[in-house]
Short mmCIF file of C-alpha atoms in Angstrom, two decimals:
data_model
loop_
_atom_site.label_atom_id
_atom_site.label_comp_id
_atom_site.label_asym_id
_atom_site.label_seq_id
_atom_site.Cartn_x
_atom_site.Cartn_y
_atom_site.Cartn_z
CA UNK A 1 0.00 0.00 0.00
CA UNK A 2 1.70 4.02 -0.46
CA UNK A 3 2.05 5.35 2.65
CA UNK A 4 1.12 8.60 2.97
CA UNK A 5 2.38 11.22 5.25
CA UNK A 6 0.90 14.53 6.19
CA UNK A 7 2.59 17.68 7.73
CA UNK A 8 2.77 21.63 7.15
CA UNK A 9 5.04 23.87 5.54
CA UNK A 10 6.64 26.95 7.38
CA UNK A 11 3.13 29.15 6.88
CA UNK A 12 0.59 26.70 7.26
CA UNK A 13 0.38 24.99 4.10
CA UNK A 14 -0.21 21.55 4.05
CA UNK A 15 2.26 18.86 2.21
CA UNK A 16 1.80 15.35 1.98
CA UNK A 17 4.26 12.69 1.04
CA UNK A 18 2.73 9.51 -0.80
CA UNK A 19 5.49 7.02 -0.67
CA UNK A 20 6.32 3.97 -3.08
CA UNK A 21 4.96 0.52 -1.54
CA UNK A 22 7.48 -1.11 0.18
CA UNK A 23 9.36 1.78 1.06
CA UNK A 24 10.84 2.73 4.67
CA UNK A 25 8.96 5.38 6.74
CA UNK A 26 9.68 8.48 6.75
CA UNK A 27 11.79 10.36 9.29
CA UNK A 28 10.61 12.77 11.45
CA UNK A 29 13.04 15.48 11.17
CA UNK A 30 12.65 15.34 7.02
CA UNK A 31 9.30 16.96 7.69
CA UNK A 32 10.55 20.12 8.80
CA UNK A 33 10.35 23.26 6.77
CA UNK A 34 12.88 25.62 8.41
CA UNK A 35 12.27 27.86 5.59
CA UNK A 36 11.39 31.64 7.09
CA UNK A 37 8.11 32.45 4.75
CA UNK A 38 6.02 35.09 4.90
CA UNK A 39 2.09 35.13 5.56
CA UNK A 40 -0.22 33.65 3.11
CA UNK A 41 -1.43 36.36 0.85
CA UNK A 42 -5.42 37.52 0.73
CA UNK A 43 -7.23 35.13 -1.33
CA UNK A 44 -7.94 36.69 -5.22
CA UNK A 45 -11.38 37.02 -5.95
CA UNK A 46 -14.31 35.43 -7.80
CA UNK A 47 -16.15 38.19 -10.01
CA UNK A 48 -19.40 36.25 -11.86
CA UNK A 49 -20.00 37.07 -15.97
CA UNK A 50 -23.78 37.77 -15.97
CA UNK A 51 -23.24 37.70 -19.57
CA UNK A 52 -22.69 33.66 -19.47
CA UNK A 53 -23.23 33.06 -16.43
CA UNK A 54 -20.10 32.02 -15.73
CA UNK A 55 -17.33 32.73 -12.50
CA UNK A 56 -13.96 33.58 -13.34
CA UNK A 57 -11.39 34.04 -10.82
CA UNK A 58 -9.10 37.21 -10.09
CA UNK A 59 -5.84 36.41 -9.52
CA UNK A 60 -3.51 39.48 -9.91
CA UNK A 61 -1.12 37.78 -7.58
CA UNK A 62 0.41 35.35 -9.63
CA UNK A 63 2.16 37.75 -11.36
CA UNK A 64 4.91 36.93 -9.25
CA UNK A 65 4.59 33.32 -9.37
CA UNK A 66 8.39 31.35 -10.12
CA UNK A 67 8.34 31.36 -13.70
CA UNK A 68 11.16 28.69 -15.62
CA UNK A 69 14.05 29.46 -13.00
CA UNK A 70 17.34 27.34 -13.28
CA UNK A 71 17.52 23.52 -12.24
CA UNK A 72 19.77 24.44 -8.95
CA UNK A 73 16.80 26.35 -7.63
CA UNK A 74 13.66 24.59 -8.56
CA UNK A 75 11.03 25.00 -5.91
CA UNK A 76 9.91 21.47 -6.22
CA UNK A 77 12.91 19.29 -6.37
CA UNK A 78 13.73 17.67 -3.06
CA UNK A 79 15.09 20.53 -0.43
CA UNK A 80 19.36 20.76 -0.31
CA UNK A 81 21.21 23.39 2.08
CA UNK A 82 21.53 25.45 -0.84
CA UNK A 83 17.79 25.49 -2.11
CA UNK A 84 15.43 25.35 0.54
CA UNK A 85 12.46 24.27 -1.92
CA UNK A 86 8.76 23.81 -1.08
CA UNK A 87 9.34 19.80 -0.13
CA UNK A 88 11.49 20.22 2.94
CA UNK A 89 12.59 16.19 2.68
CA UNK A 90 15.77 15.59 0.95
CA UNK A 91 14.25 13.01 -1.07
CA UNK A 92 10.45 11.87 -1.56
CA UNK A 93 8.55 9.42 -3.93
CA UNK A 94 5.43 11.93 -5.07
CA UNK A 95 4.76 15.04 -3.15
CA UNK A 96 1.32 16.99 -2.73
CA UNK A 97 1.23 20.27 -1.37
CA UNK A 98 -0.60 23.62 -1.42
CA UNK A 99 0.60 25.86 -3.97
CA UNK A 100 1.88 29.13 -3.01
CA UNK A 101 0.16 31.21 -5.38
CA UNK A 102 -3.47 29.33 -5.67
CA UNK A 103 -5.87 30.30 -7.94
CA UNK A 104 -8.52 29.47 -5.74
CA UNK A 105 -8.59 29.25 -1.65
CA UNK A 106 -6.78 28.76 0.88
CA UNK A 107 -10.76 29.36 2.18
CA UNK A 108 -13.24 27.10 1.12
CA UNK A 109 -17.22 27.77 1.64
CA UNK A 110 -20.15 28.10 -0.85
CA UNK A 111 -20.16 31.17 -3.65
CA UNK A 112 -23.10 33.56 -3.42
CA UNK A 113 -25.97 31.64 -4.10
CA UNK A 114 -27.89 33.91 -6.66
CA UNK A 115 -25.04 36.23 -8.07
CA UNK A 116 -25.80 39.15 -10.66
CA UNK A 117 -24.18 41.80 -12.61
CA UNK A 118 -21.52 43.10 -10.02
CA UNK A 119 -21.37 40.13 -7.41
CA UNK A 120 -18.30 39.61 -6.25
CA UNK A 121 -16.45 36.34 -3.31
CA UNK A 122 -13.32 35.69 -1.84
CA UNK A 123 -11.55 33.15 -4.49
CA UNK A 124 -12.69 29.97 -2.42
CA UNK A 125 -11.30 26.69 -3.27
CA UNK A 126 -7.89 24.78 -3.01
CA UNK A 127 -4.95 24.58 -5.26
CA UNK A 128 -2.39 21.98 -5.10
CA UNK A 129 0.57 20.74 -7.01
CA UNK A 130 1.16 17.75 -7.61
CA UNK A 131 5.56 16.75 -7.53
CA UNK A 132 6.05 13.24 -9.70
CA UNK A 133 8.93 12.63 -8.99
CA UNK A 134 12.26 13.95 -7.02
CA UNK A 135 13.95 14.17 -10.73
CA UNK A 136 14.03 16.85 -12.02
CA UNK A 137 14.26 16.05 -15.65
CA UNK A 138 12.15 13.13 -17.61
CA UNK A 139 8.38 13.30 -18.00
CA UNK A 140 5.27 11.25 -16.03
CA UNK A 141 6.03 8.70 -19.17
CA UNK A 142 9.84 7.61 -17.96
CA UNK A 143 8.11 7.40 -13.94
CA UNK A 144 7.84 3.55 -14.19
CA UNK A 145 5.10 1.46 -13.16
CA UNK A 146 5.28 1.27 -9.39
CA UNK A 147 5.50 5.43 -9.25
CA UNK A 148 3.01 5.80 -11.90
CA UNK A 149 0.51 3.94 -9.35
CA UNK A 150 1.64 5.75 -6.57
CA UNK A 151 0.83 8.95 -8.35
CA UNK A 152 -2.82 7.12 -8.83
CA UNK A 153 -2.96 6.50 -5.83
CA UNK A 154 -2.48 10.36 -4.90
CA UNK A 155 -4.81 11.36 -7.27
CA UNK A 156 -7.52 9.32 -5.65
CA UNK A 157 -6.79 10.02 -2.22
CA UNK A 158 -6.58 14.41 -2.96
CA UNK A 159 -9.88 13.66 -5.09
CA UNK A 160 -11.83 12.70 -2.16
CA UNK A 161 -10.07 14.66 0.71
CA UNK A 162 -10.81 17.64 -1.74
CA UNK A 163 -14.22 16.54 -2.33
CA UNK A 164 -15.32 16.84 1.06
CA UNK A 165 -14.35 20.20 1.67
CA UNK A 166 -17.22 22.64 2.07
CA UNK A 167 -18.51 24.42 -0.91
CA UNK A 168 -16.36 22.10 -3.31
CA UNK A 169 -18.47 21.60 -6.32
CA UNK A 170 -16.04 19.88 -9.08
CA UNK A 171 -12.01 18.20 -8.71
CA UNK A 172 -10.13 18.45 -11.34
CA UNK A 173 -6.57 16.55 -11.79
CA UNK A 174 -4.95 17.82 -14.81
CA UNK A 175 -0.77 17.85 -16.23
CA UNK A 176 0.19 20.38 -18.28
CA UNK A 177 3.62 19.31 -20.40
CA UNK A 178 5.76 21.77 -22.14
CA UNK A 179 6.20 25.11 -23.15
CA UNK A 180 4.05 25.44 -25.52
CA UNK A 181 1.32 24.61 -23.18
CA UNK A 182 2.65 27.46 -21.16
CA UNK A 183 4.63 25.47 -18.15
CA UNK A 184 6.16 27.56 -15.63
CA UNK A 185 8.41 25.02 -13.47
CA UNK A 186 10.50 22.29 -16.13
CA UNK A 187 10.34 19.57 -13.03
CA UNK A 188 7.73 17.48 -13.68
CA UNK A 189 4.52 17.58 -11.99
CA UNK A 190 0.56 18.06 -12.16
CA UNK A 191 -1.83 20.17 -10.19
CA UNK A 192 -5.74 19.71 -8.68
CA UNK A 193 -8.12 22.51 -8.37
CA UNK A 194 -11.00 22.41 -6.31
CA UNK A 195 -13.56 24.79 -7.70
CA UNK A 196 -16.40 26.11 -5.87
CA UNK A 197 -18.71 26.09 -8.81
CA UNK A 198 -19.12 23.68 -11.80
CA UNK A 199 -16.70 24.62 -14.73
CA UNK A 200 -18.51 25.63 -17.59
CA UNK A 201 -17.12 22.83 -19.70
CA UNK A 202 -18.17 19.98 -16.86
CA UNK A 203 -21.09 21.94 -16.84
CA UNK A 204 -22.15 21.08 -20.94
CA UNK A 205 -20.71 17.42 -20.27
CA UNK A 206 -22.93 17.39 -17.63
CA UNK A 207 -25.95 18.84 -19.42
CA UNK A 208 -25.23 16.42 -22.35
CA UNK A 209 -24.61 13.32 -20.40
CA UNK A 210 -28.25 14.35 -18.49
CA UNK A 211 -30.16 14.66 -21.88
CA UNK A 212 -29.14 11.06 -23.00
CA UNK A 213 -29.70 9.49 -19.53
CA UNK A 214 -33.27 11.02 -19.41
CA UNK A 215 -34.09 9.62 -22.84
CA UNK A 216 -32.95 6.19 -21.95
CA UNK A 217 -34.97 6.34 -18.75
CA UNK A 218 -31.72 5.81 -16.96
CA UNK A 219 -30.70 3.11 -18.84
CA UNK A 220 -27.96 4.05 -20.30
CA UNK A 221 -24.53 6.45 -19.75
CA UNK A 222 -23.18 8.82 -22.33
CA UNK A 223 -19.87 7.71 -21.76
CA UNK A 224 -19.86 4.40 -21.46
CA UNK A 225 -22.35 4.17 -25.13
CA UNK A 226 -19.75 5.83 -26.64
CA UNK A 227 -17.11 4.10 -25.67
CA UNK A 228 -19.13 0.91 -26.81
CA UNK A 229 -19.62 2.68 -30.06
CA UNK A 230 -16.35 3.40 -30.64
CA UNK A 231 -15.07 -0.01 -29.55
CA UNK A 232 -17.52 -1.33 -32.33
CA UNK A 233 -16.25 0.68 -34.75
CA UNK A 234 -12.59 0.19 -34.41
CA UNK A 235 -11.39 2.63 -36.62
CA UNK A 236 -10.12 5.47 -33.85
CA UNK A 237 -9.49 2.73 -31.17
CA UNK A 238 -5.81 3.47 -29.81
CA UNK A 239 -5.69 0.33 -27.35
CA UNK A 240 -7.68 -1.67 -25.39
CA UNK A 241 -7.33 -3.57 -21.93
CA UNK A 242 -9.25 -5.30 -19.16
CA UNK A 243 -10.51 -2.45 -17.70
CA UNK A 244 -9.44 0.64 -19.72
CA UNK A 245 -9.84 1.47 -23.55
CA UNK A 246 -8.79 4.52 -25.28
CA UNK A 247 -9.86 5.84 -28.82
CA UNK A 248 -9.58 9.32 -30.82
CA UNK A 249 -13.39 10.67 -30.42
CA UNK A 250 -15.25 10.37 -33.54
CA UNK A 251 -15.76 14.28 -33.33
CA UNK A 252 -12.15 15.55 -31.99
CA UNK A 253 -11.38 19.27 -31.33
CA UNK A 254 -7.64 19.22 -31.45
CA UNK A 255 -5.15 17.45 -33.65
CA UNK A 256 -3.88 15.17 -31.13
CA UNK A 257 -6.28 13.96 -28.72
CA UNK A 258 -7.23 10.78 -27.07
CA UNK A 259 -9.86 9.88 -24.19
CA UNK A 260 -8.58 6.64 -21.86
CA UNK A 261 -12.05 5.82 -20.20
CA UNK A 262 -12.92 2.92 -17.52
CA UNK A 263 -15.04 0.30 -18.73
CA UNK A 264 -17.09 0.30 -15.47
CA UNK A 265 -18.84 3.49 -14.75
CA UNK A 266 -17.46 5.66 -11.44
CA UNK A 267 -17.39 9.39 -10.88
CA UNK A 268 -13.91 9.92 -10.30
CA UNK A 269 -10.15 8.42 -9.31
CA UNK A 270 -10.97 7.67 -5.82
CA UNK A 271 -13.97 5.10 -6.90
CA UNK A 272 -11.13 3.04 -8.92
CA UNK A 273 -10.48 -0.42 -7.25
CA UNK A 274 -7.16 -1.88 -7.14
CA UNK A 275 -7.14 -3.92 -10.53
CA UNK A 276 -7.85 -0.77 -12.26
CA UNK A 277 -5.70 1.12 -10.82
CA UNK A 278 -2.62 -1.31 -12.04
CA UNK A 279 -3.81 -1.65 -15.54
CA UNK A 280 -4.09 1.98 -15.07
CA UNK A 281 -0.51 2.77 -13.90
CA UNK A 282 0.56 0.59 -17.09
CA UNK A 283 -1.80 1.78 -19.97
CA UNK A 284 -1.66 5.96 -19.30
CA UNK A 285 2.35 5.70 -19.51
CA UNK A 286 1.86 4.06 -22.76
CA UNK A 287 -0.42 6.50 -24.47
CA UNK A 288 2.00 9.65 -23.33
CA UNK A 289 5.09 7.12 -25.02
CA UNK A 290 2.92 6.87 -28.12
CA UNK A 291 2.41 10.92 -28.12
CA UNK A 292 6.11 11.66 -27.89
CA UNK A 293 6.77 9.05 -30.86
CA UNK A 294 4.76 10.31 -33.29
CA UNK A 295 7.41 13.32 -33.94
CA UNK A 296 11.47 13.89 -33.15
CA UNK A 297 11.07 15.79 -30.12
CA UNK A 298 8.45 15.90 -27.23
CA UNK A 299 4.89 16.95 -27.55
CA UNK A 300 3.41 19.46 -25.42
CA UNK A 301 0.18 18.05 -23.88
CA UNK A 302 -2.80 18.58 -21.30
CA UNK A 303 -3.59 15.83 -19.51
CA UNK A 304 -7.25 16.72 -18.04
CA UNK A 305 -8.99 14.03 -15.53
CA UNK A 306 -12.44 14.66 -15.90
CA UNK A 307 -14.43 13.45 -13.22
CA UNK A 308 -18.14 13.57 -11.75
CA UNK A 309 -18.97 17.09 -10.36
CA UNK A 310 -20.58 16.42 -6.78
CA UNK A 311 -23.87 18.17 -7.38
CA UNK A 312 -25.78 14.62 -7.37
CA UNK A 313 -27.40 14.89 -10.44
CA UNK A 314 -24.66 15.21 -12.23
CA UNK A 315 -22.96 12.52 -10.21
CA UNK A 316 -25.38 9.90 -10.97
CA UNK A 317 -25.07 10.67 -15.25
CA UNK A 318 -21.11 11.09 -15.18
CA UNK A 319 -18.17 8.95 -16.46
CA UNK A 320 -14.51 9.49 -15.12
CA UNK A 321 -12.05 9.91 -18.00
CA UNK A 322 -8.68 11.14 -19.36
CA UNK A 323 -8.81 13.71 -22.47
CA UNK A 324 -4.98 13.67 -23.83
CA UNK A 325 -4.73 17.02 -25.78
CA UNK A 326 -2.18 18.11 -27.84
CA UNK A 327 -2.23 21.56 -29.85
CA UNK A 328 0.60 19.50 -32.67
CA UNK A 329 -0.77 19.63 -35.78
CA UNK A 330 2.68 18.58 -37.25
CA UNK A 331 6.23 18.45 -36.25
CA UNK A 332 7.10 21.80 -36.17
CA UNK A 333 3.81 23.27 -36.04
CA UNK A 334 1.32 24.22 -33.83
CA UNK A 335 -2.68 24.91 -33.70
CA UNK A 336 -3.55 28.51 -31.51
CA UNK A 337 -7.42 29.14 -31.24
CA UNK A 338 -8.06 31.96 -33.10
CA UNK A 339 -11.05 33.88 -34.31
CA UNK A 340 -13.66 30.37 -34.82
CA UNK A 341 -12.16 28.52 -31.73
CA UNK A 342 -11.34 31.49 -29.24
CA UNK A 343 -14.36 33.79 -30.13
CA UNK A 344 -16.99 31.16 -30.92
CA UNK A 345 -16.13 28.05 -29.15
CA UNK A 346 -16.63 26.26 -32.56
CA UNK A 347 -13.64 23.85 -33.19
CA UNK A 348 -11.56 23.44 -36.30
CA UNK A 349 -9.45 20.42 -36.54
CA UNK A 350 -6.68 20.06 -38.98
CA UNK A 351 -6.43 16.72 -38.51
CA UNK A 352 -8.55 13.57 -39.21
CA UNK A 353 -9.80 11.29 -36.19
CA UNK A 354 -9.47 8.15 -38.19
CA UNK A 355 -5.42 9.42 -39.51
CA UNK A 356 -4.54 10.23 -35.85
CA UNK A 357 -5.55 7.01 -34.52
CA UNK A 358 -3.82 4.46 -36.93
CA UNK A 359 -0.98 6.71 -36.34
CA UNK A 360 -1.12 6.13 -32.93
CA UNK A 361 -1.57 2.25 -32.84
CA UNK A 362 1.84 2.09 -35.20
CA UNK A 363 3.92 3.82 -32.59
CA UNK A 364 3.08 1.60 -29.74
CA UNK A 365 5.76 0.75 -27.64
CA UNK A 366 4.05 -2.01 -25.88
CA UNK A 367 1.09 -4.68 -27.55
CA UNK A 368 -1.81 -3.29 -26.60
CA UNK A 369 -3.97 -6.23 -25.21
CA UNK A 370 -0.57 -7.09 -22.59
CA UNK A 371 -2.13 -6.41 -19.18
CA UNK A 372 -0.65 -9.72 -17.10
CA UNK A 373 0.44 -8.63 -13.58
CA UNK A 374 2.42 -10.04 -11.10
CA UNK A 375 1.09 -10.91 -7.79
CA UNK A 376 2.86 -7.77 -6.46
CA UNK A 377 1.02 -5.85 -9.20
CA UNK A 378 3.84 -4.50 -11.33
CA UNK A 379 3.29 -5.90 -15.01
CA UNK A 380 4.97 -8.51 -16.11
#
């Protein structure tokens, strides 16, 4: 089992260590942050669109968020007497802490409950980041199978602590890879936001996922008759396992993208059981491998974990999954949403579904039905 370890950084903010099964515990004094920080800043602020209907956050102090600073004083590799980093241990499996310049919280409660034009809430919430690895070079693809399941395992366990907060509406576990996505820290890692509202794009998966459940009479899931259809088809399938499958959507937005999605319906990591978790741990790896093979250098990439919001109705209708985007429309160029995309929400895809995912299948570094496991659960 990952152990997990939780303590507090020099002004309050929580870290916890998830270590590798089968690892020693922790020492004591390795928790200690003798860093000298100041006081957490004022929250930003939440300012609702009456014009959607949307909330968008006000965070003016980022600004002065760490932004690309050298290897010898990365924030997030493991702490040294020379950097004194935000993980005070000198070494540490996956690390989850606050993040110093949230987005959202440190405060979490309910947004006002019938905002206008002009209403206005602390930014409520929590932001954390999400360290893969003590190395600070590599990607989440080179982790390896046993820290790829602790980092699953991470995932599941900040998805429910998270979800119990009060006025948490929607967790979202999401990896943003390279520069052209607009990285700030080279060392790899993720991050989880925990919104106090429903994001508008949960909100239309939501809405969809609702409208097909209703006219089935509840007997049916969006998600999971897609991923039948799809599975039917065969032409956009990338690979398939015991528990996981992953295709190009017949309708994709972007020029690379993929959705890995559970065969059994739950509402987010947390509700994954222990098989599914391994095959898990082996078959996301493999579709990040495939990504960086298509071309001679790495592809940027979002890695967004859409799961269940927790209002219950859109509980009961949704389907956790992975949607692997990737703005690479060729090796040396990119797609930007302009005027159709930015302005009108209406997607434009350069690529074909079809193209992408034979493409995809030829790179594999692995056959795509292997999903044998030992009885320690590393695959064999």
């Amino acid at each position: 089992m990952t152990r997990t370890t939780m303590t507090r950084l020099a002004d309050g903010r929580e870290i916890l260590y998830f270590d590798d099964t089968g690892t020693a515990e922790r020492p004591a004094a390795s928790l200690v942050d003798h860093r000298e920080l100041p006081a957490r800043p004022e929250p930003g602020q939440l300012r609702f669109d009456a014009l959607s209907g949307e909330w968008v956050a006000v965070a003016a102090h980022r600004q002065s968020r760490t932004h690309l600073p050298p290897a010898d004083q990365c924030p997030i590799c493991p702490t040294t007497p020379a950097n004194r980093t935000e993980i005070p241990a000198p070494d540490y499996d996956v690390a989850v802490f606050e993040n110093r310049f949230p987005s959202l919280g440190p405060a979490a409660h309910d947004v006002p409950p019938a905002p206008g034009w002009g209403t206005t809430a602390p930014a409520v919430g929590r932001c954390e980041v999400v360290a893969f690895t003590p190395q600070h070079t590599g990607s989440f693809a080179e982790l390896g199978w046993r820290r790829t399941r602790t980092v699953i395992d991470a995932w599941a366990h900040r998805t429910e602590a998270l979800s119990a907060l009060p006025g948490v509406q929607q967790v979202f576990p999401f990896e943003n890879r390279g520069a052209d996505i607009g990285v700030t820290l080279h060392h790899p890692h993720g991050q989880i936001y925990a919104y106090p509202y429903v994001t508008p794009r949960a909100a239309v998966l939501a809405a969809a996922a609702g409208a097909y459940s209703a006219a089935s009479d509840g007997g049916a899931t969006l998600t999971s008759s897609l991923l039948r259809a799809e599975r039917h088809d065969g032409s956009r399938m990338v690979l398939e396992g015991e528990h996981f499958s992953a295709y190009v959507p017949f309708a994709a937005r972007w020029p690379l993208e993929v959705h890995l999605v559970p065969h059994r319906q739950v509402p987010d990591l947390a509700a994954l059981n222990g098989a599914e978790r391994d095959e898990l741990a082996e078959l996301y790896p493999e579709l990040l491998k495939r990504f960086d093979a298509l071309y001679p250098t790495p592809t940027p990439y979002i890695a967004a974990w859409h799961q269940a919001p927790l209002e219950p109705a859109m509980r009961r209708d949704g389907h956790l999954h992975l949607q692997l985007t990737s703005p690479r429309r060729a090796a040396d160029k990119l797609k930007y949403l302009a005027g159709s995309e930015a302005a009108m929400g209406a997607f434009i895809n350069d690529t074909t579904p079809e193209s992408v995912a034979a493409r995809l299948r030829e790179v594999a570094s692995e056959p795509a039905s292997r999903t044998t496991l030992t009885p320690e659960g590393a695959p064999a």
